[in-house]
Amino acid sequence: MSSHPQLCHSDCDDCPIRHRAVCAHCDTSELEELEQIKYYRSFEAGQTVIWSGDQMSFVGSVVSGIASLTQTMEDGRTQMVGLLLPSDFVGRPGRDGAPYDVVATTDLVMCCFRKKPFEELMARTPHIAHRLLEMTLDELDAAREWMLVLGRKTAREKIASLLSIIARRDASLTKRGMSGPMVFDLPLTREAMADYLGLTLETVSRQISALKKDGVIHLEGKRHVTIPDMGRLMEEAGDDTDGGFLV
Amino acid sequence: MSSHPQLCHSDCDDCPIRHRAVCAHCDTSELEELEQIKYYRSFEAGQTVIWSGDQMSFVGSVVSGIASLTQTMEDGRTQMVGLLLPSDFVGRPGRDGAPYDVVATTDLVMCCFRKKPFEELMARTPHIAHRLLEMTLDELDAAREWMLVLGRKTAREKIASLLSIIARRDASLTKRGMSGPMVFDLPLTREAMADYLGLTLETVSRQISALKKDGVIHLEGKRHVTIPDMGRLMEEAGDDTDGGFLV
DNA sequence: CGAGCACTTGATCGCTTTCAATAGCTGTGG
DNA sequence: CCACAGCTATTGAAAGCGATCAAGTGCTCG
């Protein structure tokens, strides 16, 4: 359906994630080295990017679209353990096997680096190693934040938490502020939301309906969401209404 | 009760966590620099090491004992988001505020470094920065592993998962192997286990009783556990019985 | 128009929580 | 030595929340 932007980016200077990705701190000469080992790959929504347990031959950054990290038990229960948005890094320098499935949740474009050359480059480029540590610490914070959601929040609070995270990320990407009503499209199916929240898709659907009935959110169609009062949503999420606005 | 080993370690060469902590890859001269900014601190079980939101003036490694990272909601619900064992690192170079409470779960000894000097040393010591990245990636894996436990496992599976993790860590510390029955003491109260697992302490108690009745574990007193068949426990945890043995 | 998919809604079931009582252990003080 | 407080842990009964099973709706695409 979508036209594939297969190889349309080539210059790092024009890159939409230039200032946030693993290359954020790189200077011109470092970028040149990166350009020599990079290549773009596109995936369609639903495609698996990396299978858990596979050898990983590349690492890379999400340029556009959304990918998810998921774990699956033998009996089929699945838990999403990460949501990868533009500028997020995929891969584990120094590790061989992939610990999770990486799946394209929407159409996805990635900026990939061959793993070996990237590792060598990283070893002699503190700007990259440092940025990667920063990003990994952020991911760890996000994962721990999510442990509170999974372990202690009610279904309604879980949904509100997810909506508030998506709303904030969307605001930070589109540079609309957080004042006034927030409007965005849900990038996840009800099932993907359920996998992220540790719920069933039926419960997700019911709680979204309930939040809608109570006026916390408005829906047009199934995916287009308006949040009239962000403070209200964050109360529903059980979060401190103050602070956290700069995430 | 316990005699405080306040300042008894001073030489890194004799340090029990020398080969696993953030200093693992350091050479002799790097260790000397670290020695100049390090100091030991002891905490009694129950003491808070760092309060969420506080400025952190130091970073450091757990030398002995166990600490936990916890998050608390306004209404008092708490979720443990990390268990810090000997050699684990506390602190976030480059960040000021502490995102979580750090509490000594048992009597605890930490090897601390003043934050500023440590950051400066890290900036010019790739061995340290590299090891810290490795350790952070491991923590991220552990956190994601735990998200599956919190989101998708039953109470019984959660208890079995926790017991198997503690058993494996204990085995790796004491260097007893994983063959034959495993014996260890639970370092956590029922309430701390509940906070880790996203359960109530009553449910923890009930499920431990059930595992005992079914012969999956044996108990002497409240804390001393024997696991006659590790494979059986891992089946109860819902984990793949193969693999994962090298964690 | 009908198949397929994402989603919604209803009815019921069952696991975990909640509320409550009890047991066991340790330390204190009469 | 025993009584008692304070704490951790166990166990029971009842309630509630989310899961499960089951229709049914609305949309897109062939």
XYZ file of N, CA, C and O in Angstrom, chain A residues 55-217:
652
model
N 20.897 -14.796 15.640
C 22.099 -13.986 15.596
C 21.716 -12.627 15.055
O 20.922 -12.536 14.121
N 22.271 -11.587 15.602
C 21.994 -10.277 15.052
C 23.183 -9.811 14.227
O 24.291 -9.720 14.738
N 22.916 -9.497 12.983
C 24.018 -9.073 12.135
C 24.111 -7.551 12.066
O 25.048 -7.004 11.523
N 23.104 -6.873 12.602
C 23.137 -5.417 12.556
C 22.553 -4.808 13.824
O 21.863 -5.476 14.593
N 22.852 -3.569 14.042
C 22.187 -2.756 15.056
C 21.645 -1.539 14.299
O 21.928 -1.384 13.117
N 20.876 -0.696 14.951
C 20.374 0.451 14.208
C 19.383 1.293 14.964
O 19.080 1.017 16.124
N 18.892 2.314 14.280
C 17.956 3.248 14.883
C 16.638 3.225 14.130
O 16.614 3.074 12.916
N 15.560 3.404 14.865
C 14.265 3.599 14.229
C 14.235 5.013 13.661
O 14.465 5.980 14.388
N 13.992 5.130 12.364
C 13.916 6.454 11.732
C 12.470 6.940 11.735
O 12.179 8.066 12.105
N 11.553 6.066 11.297
C 10.138 6.438 11.346
C 9.322 5.178 11.561
O 9.747 4.080 11.216
N 8.148 5.350 12.152
C 7.310 4.204 12.467
C 7.576 3.717 13.877
O 8.349 4.318 14.621
N 6.931 2.631 14.231
C 7.022 2.093 15.586
C 7.288 0.605 15.534
O 6.693 -0.116 14.739
N 8.207 0.160 16.381
C 8.467 -1.274 16.509
C 8.233 -1.665 17.959
O 8.260 -0.823 18.849
N 7.994 -2.941 18.183
C 7.816 -3.376 19.562
C 8.721 -4.554 19.870
O 9.060 -5.352 18.998
N 9.144 -4.632 21.127
C 9.886 -5.779 21.631
C 8.904 -6.664 22.373
O 8.192 -6.182 23.252
N 8.861 -7.950 22.022
C 7.935 -8.817 22.738
C 8.597 -10.121 23.172
O 9.517 -10.619 22.530
N 8.101 -10.638 24.282
C 8.507 -11.945 24.780
C 7.298 -12.862 24.717
O 6.188 -12.438 24.998
N 7.530 -14.123 24.417
C 6.430 -15.073 24.330
C 6.747 -16.320 25.139
O 7.863 -16.842 25.059
N 5.765 -16.791 25.922
C 5.947 -18.037 26.653
C 5.548 -19.207 25.757
O 4.899 -19.015 24.729
N 5.936 -20.418 26.192
C 5.657 -21.591 25.356
C 4.178 -21.734 25.039
O 3.804 -22.148 23.959
N 3.324 -21.404 25.994
C 1.892 -21.589 25.781
C 1.257 -20.427 25.031
O 0.048 -20.376 24.872
N 2.056 -19.478 24.596
C 1.522 -18.428 23.745
C 1.271 -17.092 24.423
O 1.054 -16.096 23.740
N 1.281 -17.069 25.753
C 1.120 -15.771 26.418
C 2.247 -14.844 25.965
O 3.402 -15.251 25.934
N 1.896 -13.616 25.613
C 2.958 -12.697 25.196
C 2.900 -11.404 25.993
O 1.842 -10.964 26.422
N 4.060 -10.830 26.177
C 4.194 -9.555 26.885
C 5.090 -8.650 26.061
O 6.212 -9.035 25.721
N 4.585 -7.478 25.770
C 5.435 -6.494 25.120
C 6.329 -5.885 26.189
O 5.870 -5.569 27.280
N 7.625 -5.773 25.900
C 8.550 -5.262 26.917
C 9.223 -3.963 26.484
O 10.046 -3.420 27.207
N 8.849 -3.479 25.314
C 9.406 -2.201 24.892
C 8.697 -1.699 23.656
O 8.188 -2.484 22.855
N 8.620 -0.393 23.557
C 8.002 0.244 22.415
C 9.092 1.121 21.824
O 9.631 1.991 22.503
N 9.455 0.859 20.572
C 10.572 1.585 19.967
C 10.059 2.657 19.035
O 9.379 2.361 18.046
N 10.372 3.887 19.358
C 9.896 5.027 18.579
C 11.055 5.635 17.822
O 12.218 5.287 18.066
N 10.750 6.560 16.897
C 11.827 7.170 16.126
C 12.951 7.666 17.031
O 12.682 8.306 18.058
N 14.154 7.358 16.679
C 15.414 7.658 17.367
C 15.834 6.556 18.348
O 16.990 6.525 18.769
N 14.938 5.662 18.699
C 15.327 4.580 19.611
C 16.268 3.602 18.923
O 16.215 3.405 17.711
N 17.119 3.002 19.744
C 18.179 2.131 19.241
C 17.776 0.673 19.375
O 17.182 0.271 20.367
N 18.123 -0.115 18.375
C 17.842 -1.548 18.390
C 19.153 -2.296 18.354
O 19.976 -2.042 17.468
N 19.352 -3.208 19.284
C 20.543 -4.034 19.228
C 21.393 -3.861 20.449
O 21.216 -2.940 21.233
N 22.334 -4.762 20.633
C 23.106 -4.861 21.837
C 24.552 -5.060 21.491
O 24.997 -6.197 21.369
N 25.291 -3.967 21.335
C 26.703 -4.134 21.008
C 27.348 -5.064 22.036
O 27.111 -4.931 23.232
N 28.110 -6.008 21.575
C 28.777 -6.929 22.479
C 28.002 -8.206 22.743
O 28.536 -9.144 23.323
N 26.742 -8.252 22.325
C 25.973 -9.473 22.505
C 25.659 -10.062 21.142
O 25.410 -9.326 20.195
N 25.569 -11.375 21.091
C 25.294 -11.988 19.805
C 23.810 -12.217 19.552
O 23.239 -11.742 18.596
N 23.180 -12.982 20.467
C 21.795 -13.350 20.213
C 20.835 -12.230 20.557
O 21.099 -11.410 21.416
N 19.700 -12.193 19.868
C 18.654 -11.243 20.209
C 17.804 -11.845 21.320
O 17.397 -12.995 21.227
N 17.546 -11.103 22.392
C 16.779 -11.663 23.485
C 15.266 -11.600 23.264
O 14.523 -12.294 23.938
N 14.802 -10.764 22.345
C 13.361 -10.609 22.139
C 13.034 -10.540 20.658
O 13.891 -10.230 19.842
N 11.772 -10.796 20.345
C 11.297 -10.512 19.001
C 11.166 -9.007 18.831
O 10.679 -8.320 19.727
N 11.583 -8.521 17.673
C 11.334 -7.126 17.321
C 10.364 -7.133 16.148
O 10.647 -7.753 15.123
N 9.222 -6.507 16.329
C 8.171 -6.545 15.315
C 7.796 -5.126 14.909
O 7.672 -4.243 15.760
N 7.627 -4.911 13.608
C 7.167 -3.608 13.125
C 5.674 -3.483 13.418
O 4.878 -4.272 12.932
N 5.321 -2.513 14.248
C 3.926 -2.321 14.639
C 3.204 -1.467 13.602
O 2.025 -1.610 13.350
N 3.955 -0.549 13.014
C 3.456 0.229 11.877
C 4.482 0.024 10.766
O 5.479 -0.647 10.971
N 4.261 0.609 9.606
C 5.329 0.635 8.615
C 6.534 1.299 9.266
O 6.383 2.233 10.064
N 7.708 0.798 8.922
C 8.890 1.133 9.706
C 10.095 1.356 8.795
O 10.295 0.614 7.844
N 10.871 2.378 9.097
C 12.150 2.567 8.404
C 13.251 2.579 9.452
O 13.147 3.271 10.468
N 14.274 1.788 9.211
C 15.394 1.745 10.144
C 16.695 2.127 9.460
O 16.914 1.826 8.287
N 17.549 2.799 10.234
C 18.898 3.109 9.783
C 19.813 2.084 10.448
O 20.013 2.115 11.657
N 20.336 1.146 9.653
C 21.085 0.017 10.203
C 22.589 0.190 10.012
O 23.043 0.804 9.042
N 23.334 -0.384 10.941
C 24.785 -0.448 10.821
C 25.193 -1.911 10.950
O 24.677 -2.614 11.823
N 26.114 -2.331 10.131
C 26.614 -3.691 10.317
C 27.245 -3.777 11.698
O 27.944 -2.854 12.131
N 26.980 -4.873 12.378
C 27.282 -4.929 13.802
C 28.771 -4.838 14.092
O 29.198 -4.025 14.915
N 29.562 -5.651 13.446
C 30.998 -5.684 13.709
C 31.646 -4.311 13.522
O 32.272 -3.798 14.449
N 31.489 -3.708 12.338
C 32.099 -2.387 12.142
C 31.586 -1.355 13.154
O 32.350 -0.507 13.615
N 30.304 -1.451 13.496
C 29.764 -0.500 14.470
C 30.446 -0.668 15.816
O 30.813 0.308 16.481
N 30.650 -1.907 16.225
C 31.304 -2.158 17.514
C 32.726 -1.616 17.523
O 33.175 -1.041 18.520
N 33.402 -1.812 16.391
C 34.778 -1.304 16.315
C 34.794 0.217 16.384
O 35.606 0.816 17.094
N 33.850 0.804 15.655
C 33.767 2.256 15.657
C 33.452 2.778 17.058
O 34.042 3.756 17.543
N 32.541 2.081 17.724
C 32.141 2.504 19.066
C 33.329 2.448 20.039
O 33.488 3.307 20.892
N 34.150 1.410 19.855
C 35.273 1.226 20.773
C 36.231 2.414 20.734
O 36.889 2.730 21.724
N 36.313 3.101 19.581
C 37.242 4.230 19.511
C 36.504 5.565 19.378
O 37.108 6.572 19.022
N 35.209 5.567 19.639
C 34.440 6.801 19.521
C 33.608 7.029 20.782
O 32.469 6.588 20.869
N 34.186 7.689 21.771
C 33.484 7.886 23.048
C 32.138 8.586 22.874
O 31.200 8.313 23.628
N 32.008 9.460 21.890
C 30.729 10.130 21.668
C 29.600 9.135 21.468
O 28.482 9.341 21.928
N 29.908 8.071 20.747
C 28.870 7.064 20.491
C 28.627 6.229 21.741
O 27.496 6.033 22.157
N 29.697 5.745 22.347
C 29.553 4.913 23.541
C 28.807 5.671 24.633
O 27.935 5.128 25.311
N 29.139 6.931 24.779
C 28.512 7.734 25.821
C 27.028 7.920 25.556
O 26.183 7.794 26.447
N 26.694 8.227 24.318
C 25.286 8.414 23.956
C 24.502 7.119 24.143
O 23.365 7.123 24.601
N 25.140 6.002 23.813
C 24.453 4.727 23.961
C 24.190 4.417 25.435
O 23.127 3.895 25.795
N 25.127 4.764 26.291
C 24.912 4.563 27.732
C 23.744 5.417 28.209
O 22.857 4.938 28.923
N 23.738 6.667 27.804
C 22.624 7.563 28.143
C 21.285 6.967 27.733
O 20.336 6.923 28.506
N 21.227 6.492 26.486
C 19.963 5.968 25.965
C 19.561 4.689 26.692
O 18.380 4.452 26.935
N 20.556 3.868 27.040
C 20.252 2.623 27.742
C 19.731 2.918 29.147
O 18.808 2.264 29.631
N 20.302 3.922 29.798
C 19.804 4.313 31.115
C 18.364 4.820 31.018
O 17.533 4.530 31.883
N 18.060 5.564 29.961
C 16.680 6.022 29.768
C 15.727 4.858 29.568
O 14.620 4.844 30.110
N 16.172 3.884 28.780
C 15.324 2.720 28.553
C 15.087 1.959 29.847
O 14.001 1.447 30.098
N 16.130 1.895 30.663
C 16.000 1.199 31.940
C 14.978 1.919 32.823
O 14.130 1.289 33.457
N 15.039 3.231 32.848
C 14.035 3.993 33.592
C 12.636 3.708 33.088
O 11.704 3.505 33.867
N 12.482 3.705 31.761
C 11.159 3.474 31.187
C 10.670 2.075 31.554
O 9.498 1.879 31.884
N 11.581 1.100 31.518
C 11.195 -0.270 31.843
C 10.742 -0.359 33.297
O 9.762 -1.026 33.622
N 11.435 0.350 34.178
C 11.075 0.286 35.596
C 9.785 1.023 35.876
O 8.986 0.606 36.720
N 9.591 2.124 35.176
C 8.319 2.827 35.247
C 7.193 1.857 34.887
O 6.165 1.788 35.538
N 7.438 1.099 33.834
C 6.418 0.198 33.350
C 6.164 -0.951 34.313
O 5.062 -1.487 34.374
N 7.180 -1.342 35.094
C 6.976 -2.406 36.074
C 5.932 -1.996 37.111
O 5.147 -2.822 37.578
N 5.916 -0.718 37.467
C 4.894 -0.238 38.400
C 3.513 -0.348 37.771
O 2.552 -0.775 38.418
N 3.418 0.012 36.494
C 2.137 -0.085 35.797
C 1.657 -1.536 35.788
O 0.516 -1.837 36.119
N 2.558 -2.447 35.416
C 2.173 -3.859 35.280
C 1.842 -4.494 36.620
O 0.936 -5.304 36.728
N 2.609 -4.116 37.643
C 2.470 -4.812 38.917
C 1.372 -4.270 39.810
O 0.758 -5.027 40.562
N 1.103 -2.972 39.726
C 0.244 -2.376 40.747
C -0.948 -1.593 40.265
O -1.761 -1.167 41.075
N -1.047 -1.330 38.966
C -2.164 -0.498 38.544
C -3.368 -1.325 38.100
O -3.225 -2.448 37.631
N -4.555 -0.731 38.249
C -5.783 -1.371 37.778
C -5.866 -1.251 36.261
O -5.121 -0.496 35.643
N -6.797 -1.995 35.681
C -6.949 -1.979 34.229
C -7.200 -0.552 33.732
O -6.592 -0.107 32.754
N -8.081 0.165 34.435
C -8.389 1.538 34.018
C -7.144 2.417 34.094
O -6.876 3.208 33.193
N -6.389 2.284 35.169
C -5.160 3.064 35.316
C -4.123 2.695 34.258
O -3.387 3.554 33.766
N -4.073 1.418 33.918
C -3.126 0.985 32.882
C -3.433 1.669 31.562
O -2.535 2.196 30.893
N -4.697 1.647 31.163
C -5.087 2.293 29.909
C -4.754 3.779 29.958
O -4.150 4.330 29.026
N -5.115 4.429 31.052
C -4.843 5.865 31.169
C -3.338 6.124 31.103
O -2.887 7.094 30.492
N -2.545 5.259 31.711
C -1.091 5.416 31.677
C -0.569 5.327 30.245
O 0.266 6.129 29.825
N -1.067 4.327 29.519
C -0.599 4.159 28.143
C -0.987 5.360 27.289
O -0.163 5.893 26.536
N -2.235 5.809 27.432
C -2.675 6.967 26.652
C -1.843 8.191 26.994
O -1.453 8.957 26.104
N -1.520 8.368 28.254
C -0.773 9.576 28.610
C 0.657 9.504 28.085
O 1.223 10.512 27.663
N 1.236 8.307 28.054
C 2.574 8.168 27.474
C 2.566 8.463 25.985
O 3.400 9.215 25.470
N 1.592 7.888 25.282
C 1.526 8.118 23.837
C 1.268 9.595 23.562
O 1.885 10.190 22.680
N 0.396 10.194 24.341
C 0.078 11.609 24.142
C 1.318 12.474 24.335
O 1.602 13.376 23.549
N 2.084 12.173 25.384
C 3.269 12.992 25.647
C 4.331 12.817 24.575
O 4.971 13.774 24.147
N 4.521 11.568 24.130
C 5.517 11.339 23.087
C 5.112 12.020 21.800
O 5.930 12.594 21.096
N 3.821 11.925 21.507
C 3.339 12.559 20.294
C 3.539 14.073 20.383
O 3.964 14.707 19.421
N 3.256 14.638 21.555
C 3.431 16.078 21.729
C 4.897 16.461 21.532
O 5.208 17.486 20.925
N 5.798 15.618 22.024
C 7.210 15.980 21.918
C 7.713 15.825 20.481
O 8.644 16.503 20.058
N 7.093 14.935 19.704
C 7.488 14.785 18.300
C 6.934 15.899 17.437
O 7.623 16.458 16.594
N 5.653 16.198 17.641
C 5.007 17.184 16.773
C 5.223 18.598 17.278
O 4.815 19.551 16.641
N 5.821 18.704 18.465
C 6.145 20.000 19.047
C 4.925 20.840 19.383
O 5.051 22.030 19.636
N 3.756 20.226 19.347
C 2.639 20.905 19.981
C 2.857 20.780 21.480
O 3.436 19.809 21.957
N 2.407 21.737 22.212
C 2.653 21.707 23.652
C 1.665 20.814 24.368
O 0.922 20.066 23.746
N 1.688 20.908 25.688
C 0.812 20.070 26.481
C -0.375 20.861 27.026
O -1.114 20.384 27.871
N -0.503 22.094 26.591
C -1.645 22.874 27.063
C -2.777 22.713 26.057
O -2.549 22.483 24.877
N -3.989 22.812 26.548
C -5.133 22.640 25.681
C -5.335 21.178 25.349
O -4.567 20.325 25.802
N -6.359 20.867 24.573
C -6.659 19.468 24.261
C -5.564 18.853 23.396
O -4.935 19.530 22.595
N -5.313 17.564 23.617
C -4.304 16.864 22.834
C -5.008 15.889 21.901
O -5.956 15.231 22.295
N -4.507 15.813 20.684
C -5.138 14.979 19.660
C -4.082 14.090 19.021
O -3.006 14.565 18.671
N -4.373 12.820 18.896
C -3.415 11.925 18.238
C -4.109 10.653 17.777
O -5.251 10.384 18.164
N -3.396 9.861 16.957
C -3.893 8.559 16.540
C -3.177 7.472 17.315
O -1.956 7.509 17.485
N -3.940 6.501 17.760
C -3.343 5.355 18.443
C -2.553 4.531 17.440
O -3.106 4.086 16.432
N -1.273 4.305 17.689
C -0.478 3.513 16.752
C -0.581 2.016 17.014
O 0.078 1.233 16.355
N -1.399 1.626 17.983
C -1.474 0.217 18.375
C -2.891 -0.323 18.239
O -3.864 0.392 18.482
N -3.004 -1.582 17.876
C -4.302 -2.253 17.913
C -4.670 -2.508 19.370
O -3.834 -2.428 20.261
N -5.915 -2.857 19.597
C -6.342 -3.217 20.961
C -5.516 -4.406 21.475
O -5.180 -4.473 22.651
N -5.210 -5.321 20.591
C -4.439 -6.493 21.015
C -3.023 -6.101 21.419
O -2.503 -6.572 22.432
N -2.396 -5.207 20.651
C -1.047 -4.772 20.994
C -1.061 -4.010 22.317
O -0.159 -4.160 23.149
N -2.103 -3.210 22.530
C -2.225 -2.513 23.803
C -2.330 -3.522 24.945
O -1.694 -3.380 25.995
N -3.139 -4.552 24.717
C -3.308 -5.591 25.735
C -1.970 -6.265 26.043
O -1.636 -6.504 27.204
N -1.202 -6.539 25.005
C 0.097 -7.187 25.214
C 1.050 -6.271 25.975
O 1.905 -6.728 26.720
N 0.928 -4.996 25.747
C 1.790 -4.075 26.483
C 1.363 -3.983 27.939
O 2.194 -3.909 28.846
N 0.061 -4.006 28.180
C -0.467 -3.709 29.510
C -0.668 -4.937 30.376
O -1.034 -4.809 31.549
N -0.444 -6.121 29.821
C -0.714 -7.326 30.599
C -2.196 -7.509 30.851
O -2.617 -7.882 31.945
N -3.021 -7.230 29.838
C -4.474 -7.388 29.939
C -4.943 -8.219 28.753
O -4.153 -8.599 27.896
N -6.249 -8.505 28.695
C -6.817 -9.096 27.484
C -7.354 -7.966 26.614
O -7.637 -6.868 27.108
N -7.532 -8.270 25.337
C -8.021 -7.207 24.457
C -9.442 -6.798 24.804
O -9.825 -5.643 24.602
N -10.219 -7.728 25.357
C -11.579 -7.367 25.766
C -11.557 -6.331 26.888
O -12.322 -5.364 26.874
N -10.678 -6.537 27.842
C -10.586 -5.588 28.950
C -10.120 -4.220 28.458
O -10.633 -3.187 28.896
N -9.178 -4.226 27.518
C -8.728 -2.958 26.937
C -9.917 -2.232 26.318
O -10.161 -1.045 26.577
N -10.678 -2.948 25.535
C -11.819 -2.352 24.851
C -12.828 -1.786 25.853
O -13.296 -0.653 25.724
N -13.135 -2.561 26.859
C -14.086 -2.115 27.882
C -13.610 -0.863 28.603
O -14.378 0.071 28.834
N -12.342 -0.818 28.959
C -11.849 0.324 29.721
C -11.756 1.576 28.862
O -11.979 2.683 29.347
N -11.454 1.386 27.582
C -11.457 2.545 26.692
C -12.879 3.090 26.577
O -13.112 4.300 26.657
N -13.838 2.182 26.431
C -15.230 2.618 26.383
C -15.619 3.375 27.654
O -16.322 4.384 27.609
N -15.159 2.861 28.791
C -15.505 3.487 30.068
C -14.900 4.881 30.174
O -15.573 5.832 30.605
N -13.633 5.033 29.776
C -12.991 6.355 29.827
C -13.714 7.323 28.899
O -13.832 8.516 29.189
N -14.186 6.804 27.771
C -14.919 7.624 26.817
C -16.262 8.059 27.419
O -16.615 9.230 27.392
N -16.962 7.086 28.000
C -18.259 7.391 28.611
C -18.101 8.449 29.712
O -18.951 9.318 29.876
N -16.993 8.379 30.443
C -16.781 9.312 31.553
C -16.179 10.643 31.096
O -15.855 11.480 31.937
N -15.980 10.796 29.781
C -15.508 12.077 29.275
C -14.025 12.333 29.464
O -13.551 13.443 29.249
N -13.275 11.310 29.868
C -11.832 11.493 30.023
C -11.154 11.589 28.656
O -10.184 12.306 28.480
N -11.699 10.842 27.698
C -11.196 10.914 26.327
C -12.381 11.015 25.366
O -13.512 10.686 25.731
